[in-house]
PDB file of C-alpha atoms in Angstrom:
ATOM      1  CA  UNK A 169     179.321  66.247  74.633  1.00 47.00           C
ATOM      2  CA  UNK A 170     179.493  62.306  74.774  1.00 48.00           C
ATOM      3  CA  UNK A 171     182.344  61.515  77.497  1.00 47.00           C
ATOM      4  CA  UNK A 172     182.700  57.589  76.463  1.00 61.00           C
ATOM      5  CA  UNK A 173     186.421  57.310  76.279  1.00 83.00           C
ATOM      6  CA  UNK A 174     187.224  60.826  75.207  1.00 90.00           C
ATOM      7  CA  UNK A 175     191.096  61.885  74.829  1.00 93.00           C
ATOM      8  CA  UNK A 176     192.187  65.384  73.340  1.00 94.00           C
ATOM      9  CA  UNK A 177     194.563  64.865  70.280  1.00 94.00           C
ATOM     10  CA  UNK A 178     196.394  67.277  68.586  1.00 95.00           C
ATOM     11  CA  UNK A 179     195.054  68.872  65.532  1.00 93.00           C
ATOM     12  CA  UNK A 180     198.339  68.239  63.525  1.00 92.00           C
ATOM     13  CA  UNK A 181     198.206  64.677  64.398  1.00 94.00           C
ATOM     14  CA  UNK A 182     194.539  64.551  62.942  1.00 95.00           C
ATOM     15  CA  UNK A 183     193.757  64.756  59.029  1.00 92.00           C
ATOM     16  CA  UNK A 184     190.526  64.149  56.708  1.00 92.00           C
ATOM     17  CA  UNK A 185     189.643  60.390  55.852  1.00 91.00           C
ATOM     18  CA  UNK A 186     190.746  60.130  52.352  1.00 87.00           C
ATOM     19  CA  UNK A 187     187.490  58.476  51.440  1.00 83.00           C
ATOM     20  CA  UNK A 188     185.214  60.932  53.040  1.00 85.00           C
ATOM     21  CA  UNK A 189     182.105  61.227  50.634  1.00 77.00           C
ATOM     22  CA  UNK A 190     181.415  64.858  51.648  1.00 80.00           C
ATOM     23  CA  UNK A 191     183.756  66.625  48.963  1.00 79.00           C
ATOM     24  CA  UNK A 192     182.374  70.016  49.635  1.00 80.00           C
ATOM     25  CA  UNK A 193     181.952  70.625  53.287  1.00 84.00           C
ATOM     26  CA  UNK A 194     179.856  74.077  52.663  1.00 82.00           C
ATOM     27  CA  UNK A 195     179.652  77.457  54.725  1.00 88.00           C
ATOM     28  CA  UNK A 196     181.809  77.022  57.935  1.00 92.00           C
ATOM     29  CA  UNK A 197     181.353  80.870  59.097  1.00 93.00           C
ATOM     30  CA  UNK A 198     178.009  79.985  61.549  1.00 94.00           C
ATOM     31  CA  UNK A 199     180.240  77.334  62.465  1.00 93.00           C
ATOM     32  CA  UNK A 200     183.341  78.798  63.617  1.00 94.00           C
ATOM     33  CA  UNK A 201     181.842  81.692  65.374  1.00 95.00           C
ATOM     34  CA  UNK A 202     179.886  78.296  67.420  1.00 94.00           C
ATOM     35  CA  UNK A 203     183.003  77.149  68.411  1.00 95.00           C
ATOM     36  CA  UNK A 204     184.740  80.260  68.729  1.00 94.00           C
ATOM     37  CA  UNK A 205     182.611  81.158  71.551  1.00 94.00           C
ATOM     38  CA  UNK A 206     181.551  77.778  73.176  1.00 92.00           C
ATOM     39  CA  UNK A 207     184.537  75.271  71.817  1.00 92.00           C
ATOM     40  CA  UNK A 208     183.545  71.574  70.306  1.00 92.00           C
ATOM     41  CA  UNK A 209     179.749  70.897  71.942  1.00 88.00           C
ATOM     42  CA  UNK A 210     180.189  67.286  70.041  1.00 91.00           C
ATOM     43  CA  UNK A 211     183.546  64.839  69.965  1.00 94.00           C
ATOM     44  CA  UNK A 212     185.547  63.832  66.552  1.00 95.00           C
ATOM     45  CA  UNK A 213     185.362  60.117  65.797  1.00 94.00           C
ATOM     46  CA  UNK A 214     188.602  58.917  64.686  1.00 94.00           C
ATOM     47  CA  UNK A 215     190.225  55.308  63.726  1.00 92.00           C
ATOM     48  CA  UNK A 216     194.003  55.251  63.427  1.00 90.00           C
ATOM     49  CA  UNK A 217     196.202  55.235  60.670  1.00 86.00           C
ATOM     50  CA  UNK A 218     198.532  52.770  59.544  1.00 68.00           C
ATOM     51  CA  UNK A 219     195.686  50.815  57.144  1.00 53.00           C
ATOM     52  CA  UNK A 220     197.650  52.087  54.254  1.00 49.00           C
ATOM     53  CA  UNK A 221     194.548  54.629  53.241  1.00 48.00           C
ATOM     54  CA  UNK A 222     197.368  57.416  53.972  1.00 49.00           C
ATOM     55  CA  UNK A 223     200.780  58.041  54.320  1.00 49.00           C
ATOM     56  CA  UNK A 224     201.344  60.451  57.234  1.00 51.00           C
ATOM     57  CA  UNK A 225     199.605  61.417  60.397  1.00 59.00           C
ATOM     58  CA  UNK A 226     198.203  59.628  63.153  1.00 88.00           C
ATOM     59  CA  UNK A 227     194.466  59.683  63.018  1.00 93.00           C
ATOM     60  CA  UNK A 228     191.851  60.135  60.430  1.00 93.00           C
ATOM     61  CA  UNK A 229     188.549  61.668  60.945  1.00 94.00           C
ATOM     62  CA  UNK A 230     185.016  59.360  60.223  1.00 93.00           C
ATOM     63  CA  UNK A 231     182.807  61.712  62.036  1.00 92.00           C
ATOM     64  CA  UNK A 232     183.656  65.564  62.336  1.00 93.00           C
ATOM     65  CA  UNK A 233     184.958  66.638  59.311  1.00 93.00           C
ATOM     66  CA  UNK A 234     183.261  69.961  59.177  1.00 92.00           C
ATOM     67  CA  UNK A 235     184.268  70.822  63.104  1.00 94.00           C
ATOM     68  CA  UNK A 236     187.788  69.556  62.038  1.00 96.00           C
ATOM     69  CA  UNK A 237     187.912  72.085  59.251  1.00 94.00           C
ATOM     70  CA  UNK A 238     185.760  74.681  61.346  1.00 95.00           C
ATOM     71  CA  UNK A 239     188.249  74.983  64.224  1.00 96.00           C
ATOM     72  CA  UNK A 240     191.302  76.105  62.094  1.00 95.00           C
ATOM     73  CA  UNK A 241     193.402  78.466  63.990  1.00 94.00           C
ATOM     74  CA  UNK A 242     190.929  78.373  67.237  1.00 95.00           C
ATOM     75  CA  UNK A 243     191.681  74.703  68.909  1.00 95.00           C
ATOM     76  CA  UNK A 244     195.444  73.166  68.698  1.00 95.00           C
ATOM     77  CA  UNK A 245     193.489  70.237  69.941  1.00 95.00           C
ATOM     78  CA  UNK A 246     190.154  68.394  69.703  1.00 96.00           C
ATOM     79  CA  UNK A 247     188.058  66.193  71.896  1.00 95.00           C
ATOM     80  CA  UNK A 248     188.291  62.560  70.213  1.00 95.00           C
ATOM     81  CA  UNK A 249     186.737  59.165  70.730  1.00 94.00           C
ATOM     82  CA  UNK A 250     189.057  57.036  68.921  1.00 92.00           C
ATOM     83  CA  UNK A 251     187.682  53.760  67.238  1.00 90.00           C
ATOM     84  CA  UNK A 252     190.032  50.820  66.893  1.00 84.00           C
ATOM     85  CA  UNK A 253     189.488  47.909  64.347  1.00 84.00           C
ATOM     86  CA  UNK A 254     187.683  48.582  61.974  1.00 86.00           C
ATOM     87  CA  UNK A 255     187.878  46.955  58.722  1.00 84.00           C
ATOM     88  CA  UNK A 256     188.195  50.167  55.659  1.00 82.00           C
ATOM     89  CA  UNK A 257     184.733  48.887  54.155  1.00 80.00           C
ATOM     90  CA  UNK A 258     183.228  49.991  57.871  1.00 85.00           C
ATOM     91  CA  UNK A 259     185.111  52.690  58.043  1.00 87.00           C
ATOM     92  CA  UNK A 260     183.864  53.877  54.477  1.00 82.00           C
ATOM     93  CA  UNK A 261     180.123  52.457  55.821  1.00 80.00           C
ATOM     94  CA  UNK A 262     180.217  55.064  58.887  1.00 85.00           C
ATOM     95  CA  UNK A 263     181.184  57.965  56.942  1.00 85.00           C
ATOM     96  CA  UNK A 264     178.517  57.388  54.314  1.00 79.00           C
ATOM     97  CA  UNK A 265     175.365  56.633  56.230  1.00 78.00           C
ATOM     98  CA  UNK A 266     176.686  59.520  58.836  1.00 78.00           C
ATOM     99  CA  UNK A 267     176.522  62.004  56.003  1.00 76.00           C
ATOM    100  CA  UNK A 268     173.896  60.555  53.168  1.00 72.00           C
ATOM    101  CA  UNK A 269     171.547  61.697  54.920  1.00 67.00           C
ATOM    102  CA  UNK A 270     172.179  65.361  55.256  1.00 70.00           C
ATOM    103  CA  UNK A 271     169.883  67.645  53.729  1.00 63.00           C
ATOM    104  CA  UNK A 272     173.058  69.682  52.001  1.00 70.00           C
ATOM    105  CA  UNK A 273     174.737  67.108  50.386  1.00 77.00           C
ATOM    106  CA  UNK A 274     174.421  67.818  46.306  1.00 82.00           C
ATOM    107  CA  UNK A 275     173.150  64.997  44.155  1.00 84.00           C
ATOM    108  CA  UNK A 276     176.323  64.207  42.606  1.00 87.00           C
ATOM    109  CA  UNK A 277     177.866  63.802  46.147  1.00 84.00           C
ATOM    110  CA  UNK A 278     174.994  61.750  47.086  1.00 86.00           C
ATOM    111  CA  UNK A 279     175.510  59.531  43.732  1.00 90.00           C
ATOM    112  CA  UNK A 280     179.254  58.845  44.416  1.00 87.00           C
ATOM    113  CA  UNK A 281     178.434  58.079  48.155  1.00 85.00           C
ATOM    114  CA  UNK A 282     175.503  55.622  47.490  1.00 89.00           C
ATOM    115  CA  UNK A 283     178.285  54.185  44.034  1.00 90.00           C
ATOM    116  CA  UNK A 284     180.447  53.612  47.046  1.00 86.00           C
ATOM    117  CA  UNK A 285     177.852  51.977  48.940  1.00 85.00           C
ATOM    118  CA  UNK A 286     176.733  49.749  46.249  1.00 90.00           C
ATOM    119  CA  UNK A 287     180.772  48.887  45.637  1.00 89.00           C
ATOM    120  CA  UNK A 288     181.318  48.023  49.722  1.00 84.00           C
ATOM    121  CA  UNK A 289     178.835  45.069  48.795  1.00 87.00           C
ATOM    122  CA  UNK A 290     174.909  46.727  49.678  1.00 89.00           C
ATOM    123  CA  UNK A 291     172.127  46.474  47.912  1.00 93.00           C
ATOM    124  CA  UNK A 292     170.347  49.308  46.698  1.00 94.00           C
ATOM    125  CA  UNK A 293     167.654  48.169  49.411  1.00 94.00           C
ATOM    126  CA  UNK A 294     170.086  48.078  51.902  1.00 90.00           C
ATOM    127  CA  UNK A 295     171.273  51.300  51.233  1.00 88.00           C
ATOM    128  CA  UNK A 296     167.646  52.354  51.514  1.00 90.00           C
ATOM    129  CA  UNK A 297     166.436  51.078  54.606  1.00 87.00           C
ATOM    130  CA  UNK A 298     170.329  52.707  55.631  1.00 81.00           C
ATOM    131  CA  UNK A 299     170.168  56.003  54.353  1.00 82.00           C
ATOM    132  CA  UNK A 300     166.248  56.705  54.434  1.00 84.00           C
ATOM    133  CA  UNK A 301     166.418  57.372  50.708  1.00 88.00           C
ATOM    134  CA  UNK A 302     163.645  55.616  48.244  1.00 93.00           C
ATOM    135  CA  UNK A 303     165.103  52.669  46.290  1.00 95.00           C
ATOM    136  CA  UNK A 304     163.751  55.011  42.982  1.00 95.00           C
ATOM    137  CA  UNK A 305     165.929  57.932  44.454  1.00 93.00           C
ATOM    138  CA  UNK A 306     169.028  55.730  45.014  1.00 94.00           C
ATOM    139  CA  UNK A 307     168.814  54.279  41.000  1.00 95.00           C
ATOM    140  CA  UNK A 308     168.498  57.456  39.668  1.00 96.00           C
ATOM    141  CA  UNK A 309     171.462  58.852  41.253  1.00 94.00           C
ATOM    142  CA  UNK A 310     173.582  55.725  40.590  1.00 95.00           C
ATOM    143  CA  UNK A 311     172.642  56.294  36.743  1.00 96.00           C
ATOM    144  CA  UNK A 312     174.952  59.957  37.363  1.00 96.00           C
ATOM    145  CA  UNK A 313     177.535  57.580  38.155  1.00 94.00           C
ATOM    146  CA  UNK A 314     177.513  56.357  34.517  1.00 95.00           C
ATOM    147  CA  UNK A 315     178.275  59.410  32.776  1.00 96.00           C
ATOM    148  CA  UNK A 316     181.691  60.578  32.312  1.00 95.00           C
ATOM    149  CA  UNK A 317     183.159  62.687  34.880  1.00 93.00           C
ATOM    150  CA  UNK A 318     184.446  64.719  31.705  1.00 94.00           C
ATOM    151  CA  UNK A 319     181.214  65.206  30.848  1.00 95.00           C
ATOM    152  CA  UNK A 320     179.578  66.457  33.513  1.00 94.00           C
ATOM    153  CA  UNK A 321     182.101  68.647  34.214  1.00 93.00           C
ATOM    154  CA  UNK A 322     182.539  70.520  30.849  1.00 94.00           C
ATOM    155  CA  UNK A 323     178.193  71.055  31.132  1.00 94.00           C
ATOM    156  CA  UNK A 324     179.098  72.246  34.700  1.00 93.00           C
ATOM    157  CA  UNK A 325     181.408  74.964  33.098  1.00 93.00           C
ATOM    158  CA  UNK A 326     178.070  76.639  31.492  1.00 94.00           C
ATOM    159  CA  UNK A 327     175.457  76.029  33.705  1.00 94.00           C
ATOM    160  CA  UNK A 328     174.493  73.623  37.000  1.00 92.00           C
ATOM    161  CA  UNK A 329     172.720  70.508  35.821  1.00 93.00           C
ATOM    162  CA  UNK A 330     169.789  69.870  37.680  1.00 93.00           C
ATOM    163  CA  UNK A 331     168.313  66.343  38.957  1.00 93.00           C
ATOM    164  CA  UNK A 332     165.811  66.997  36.161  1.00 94.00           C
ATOM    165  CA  UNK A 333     168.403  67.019  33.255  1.00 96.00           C
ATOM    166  CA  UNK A 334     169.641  63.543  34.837  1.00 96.00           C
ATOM    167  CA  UNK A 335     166.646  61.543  34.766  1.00 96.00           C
ATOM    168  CA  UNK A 336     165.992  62.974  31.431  1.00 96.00           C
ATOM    169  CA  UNK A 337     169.204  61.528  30.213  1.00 97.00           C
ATOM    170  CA  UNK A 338     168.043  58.153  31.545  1.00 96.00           C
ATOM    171  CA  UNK A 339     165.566  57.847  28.652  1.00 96.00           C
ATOM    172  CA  UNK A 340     168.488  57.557  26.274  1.00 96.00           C
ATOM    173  CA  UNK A 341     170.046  54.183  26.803  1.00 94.00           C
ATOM    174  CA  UNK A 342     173.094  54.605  24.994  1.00 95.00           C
ATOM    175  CA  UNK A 343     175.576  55.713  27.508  1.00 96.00           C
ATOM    176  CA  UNK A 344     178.079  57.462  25.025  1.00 96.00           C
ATOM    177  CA  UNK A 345     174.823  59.054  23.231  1.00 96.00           C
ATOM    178  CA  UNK A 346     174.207  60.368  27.204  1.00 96.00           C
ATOM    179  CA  UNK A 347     177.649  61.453  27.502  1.00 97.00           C
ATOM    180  CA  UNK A 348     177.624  63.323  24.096  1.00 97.00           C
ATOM    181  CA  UNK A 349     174.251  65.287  24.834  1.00 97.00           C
ATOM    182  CA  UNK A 350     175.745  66.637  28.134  1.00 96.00           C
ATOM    183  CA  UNK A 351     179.130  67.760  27.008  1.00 96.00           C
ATOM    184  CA  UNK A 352     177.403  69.499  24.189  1.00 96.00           C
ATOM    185  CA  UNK A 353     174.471  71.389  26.415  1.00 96.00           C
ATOM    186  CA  UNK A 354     174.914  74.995  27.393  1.00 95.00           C
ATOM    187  CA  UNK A 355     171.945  74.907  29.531  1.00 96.00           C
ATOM    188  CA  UNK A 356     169.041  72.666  30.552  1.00 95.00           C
ATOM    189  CA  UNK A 357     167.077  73.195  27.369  1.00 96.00           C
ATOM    190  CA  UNK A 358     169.796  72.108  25.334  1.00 96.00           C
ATOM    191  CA  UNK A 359     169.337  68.846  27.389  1.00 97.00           C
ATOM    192  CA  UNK A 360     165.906  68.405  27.041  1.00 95.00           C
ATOM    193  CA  UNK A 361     165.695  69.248  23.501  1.00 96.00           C
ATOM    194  CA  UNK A 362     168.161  67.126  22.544  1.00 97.00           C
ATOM    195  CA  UNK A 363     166.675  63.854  24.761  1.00 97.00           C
ATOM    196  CA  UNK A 364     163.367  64.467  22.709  1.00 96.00           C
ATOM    197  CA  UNK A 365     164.952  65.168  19.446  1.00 95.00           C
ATOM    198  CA  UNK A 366     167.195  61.547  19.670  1.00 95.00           C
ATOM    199  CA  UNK A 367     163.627  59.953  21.089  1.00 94.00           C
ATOM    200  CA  UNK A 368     162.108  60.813  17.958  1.00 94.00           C
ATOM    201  CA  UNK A 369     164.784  59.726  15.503  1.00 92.00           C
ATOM    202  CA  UNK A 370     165.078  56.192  17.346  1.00 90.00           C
ATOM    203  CA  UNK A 371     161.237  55.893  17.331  1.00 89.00           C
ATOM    204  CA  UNK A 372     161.299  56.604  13.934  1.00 90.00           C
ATOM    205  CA  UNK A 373     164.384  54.390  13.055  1.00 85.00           C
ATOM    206  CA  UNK A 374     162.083  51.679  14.929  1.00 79.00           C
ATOM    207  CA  UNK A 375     158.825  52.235  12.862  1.00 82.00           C
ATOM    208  CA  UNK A 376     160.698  51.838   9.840  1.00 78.00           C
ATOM    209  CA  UNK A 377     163.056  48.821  10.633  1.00 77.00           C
ATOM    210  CA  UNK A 378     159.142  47.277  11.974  1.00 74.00           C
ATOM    211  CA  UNK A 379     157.420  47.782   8.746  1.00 73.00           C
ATOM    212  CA  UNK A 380     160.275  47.423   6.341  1.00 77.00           C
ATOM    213  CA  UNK A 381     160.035  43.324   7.772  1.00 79.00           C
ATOM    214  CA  UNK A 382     156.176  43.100   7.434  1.00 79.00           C
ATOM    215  CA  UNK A 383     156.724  44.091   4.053  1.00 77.00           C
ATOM    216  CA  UNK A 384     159.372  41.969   3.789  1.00 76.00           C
ATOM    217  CA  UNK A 385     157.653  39.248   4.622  1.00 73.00           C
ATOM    218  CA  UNK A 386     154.964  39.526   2.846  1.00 74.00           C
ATOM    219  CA  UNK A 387     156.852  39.256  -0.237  1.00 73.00           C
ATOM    220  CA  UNK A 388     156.362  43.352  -1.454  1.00 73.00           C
ATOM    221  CA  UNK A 389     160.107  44.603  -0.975  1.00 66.00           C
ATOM    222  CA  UNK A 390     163.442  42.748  -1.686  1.00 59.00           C
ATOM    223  CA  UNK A 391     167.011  43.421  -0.278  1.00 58.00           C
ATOM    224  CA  UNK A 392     168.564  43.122  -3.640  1.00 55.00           C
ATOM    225  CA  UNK A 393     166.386  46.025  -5.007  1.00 47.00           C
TER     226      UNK A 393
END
């Protein structure tokens, strides 16, 4: 356990940082029985409140969420190191690059963390030399940020999208044309399908619109027939 500056603080005077990019914080059973037996082998990191980011309680938690939530009605309190002054934009920075780079964070997690990221003023290079993550990675999650959260979550009452049906969407660069294939899809295919199928009628729409000027041009067709 680190021991730099370590105090114990009540659990009821500790609550989940509001902007926390870890929405879902997974299977705590392993977890529990961990510190069940053996108690907190790792320290919260905290910052006090009073920034505005809440309205009650005396710390939030940057680092820890998941042995926060873990040690529900084991620990009344939990070894802190509490970190003072910190501006909400490093407070936000600390929280992401501690959990971007978990291996159980879902893609649309990831895309809202590295949105956030992008928001707090970094680049996407920034964010990849922070975060480990390829600048090609970090673009196509940002593009999930684009689509309606409607959206998503009307295809996510049918079936799970996958990274796949994302980067397929990509091809279609009208974002409302990306937002209406996804609400309509039951199911992957439905994705796909309909990406190649709107493909094909712009490519066509383009052929025509290219030879309807040559011929235009050239004198063969006119508007007014």
């Amino acid at each position: 356990m680190d021991n730099r500056s370590i105090v114990m603080i009540n659990r009821e005077n500790l609550q989940p940082h509001p902007d926390n990019p870890r929405k879902d914080l997974g299977d705590l059973t392993e977890l529990r029985e961990s510190i069940r037996e053996n108690g907190i082998m790792q320290n919260l990191t905290v910052v006090p409140c009073g920034d505005g980011l809440v309205d009650s309680g005396d710390y939030m938690i940057l680092i820890g969420h998941r042995r926060f939530a873990a040690s529900e009605g084991i620990l009344d309190e939990l070894p802190c190191v509490i970190a003072n002054k910190l501006s909400k934009k490093e407070q936000v920075g600390i929280m992401l690059e501690e959990n971007m780079q978990r291996a159980d964070l879902t893609y649309l997690e990831q895309a809202h963390g590295f949105q956030m990221m992008l928001d707090l003023g970094d680049t996407v290079e920034s964010i990849s030399k922070k975060t480990g993550f390829s600048a090609k990675t970090i673009k196509h999650r940002l593009a999930i940020c684009e689509l309606d959260p409607e959206a998503i979550e009307e295809a996510s009452n049918y079936f799970e999208p996958t990274i796949s049906d994302f980067i397929a969407l990509e091809k279609v660069k009208d974002i409302d044309k990306r937002n209406e294939i996804l609400f309509d899809a039951n199911n992957s295919r439905d994705i796909q399908d309909a990406v190649k199928d709107y493909l094909e009628d712009v490519q066509e729409e383009e052929n025509f619109e290219y030879y309807r000027k040559i011929f235009e041009d050239a004198g063969w067709i006119h508007e007014e027939k």
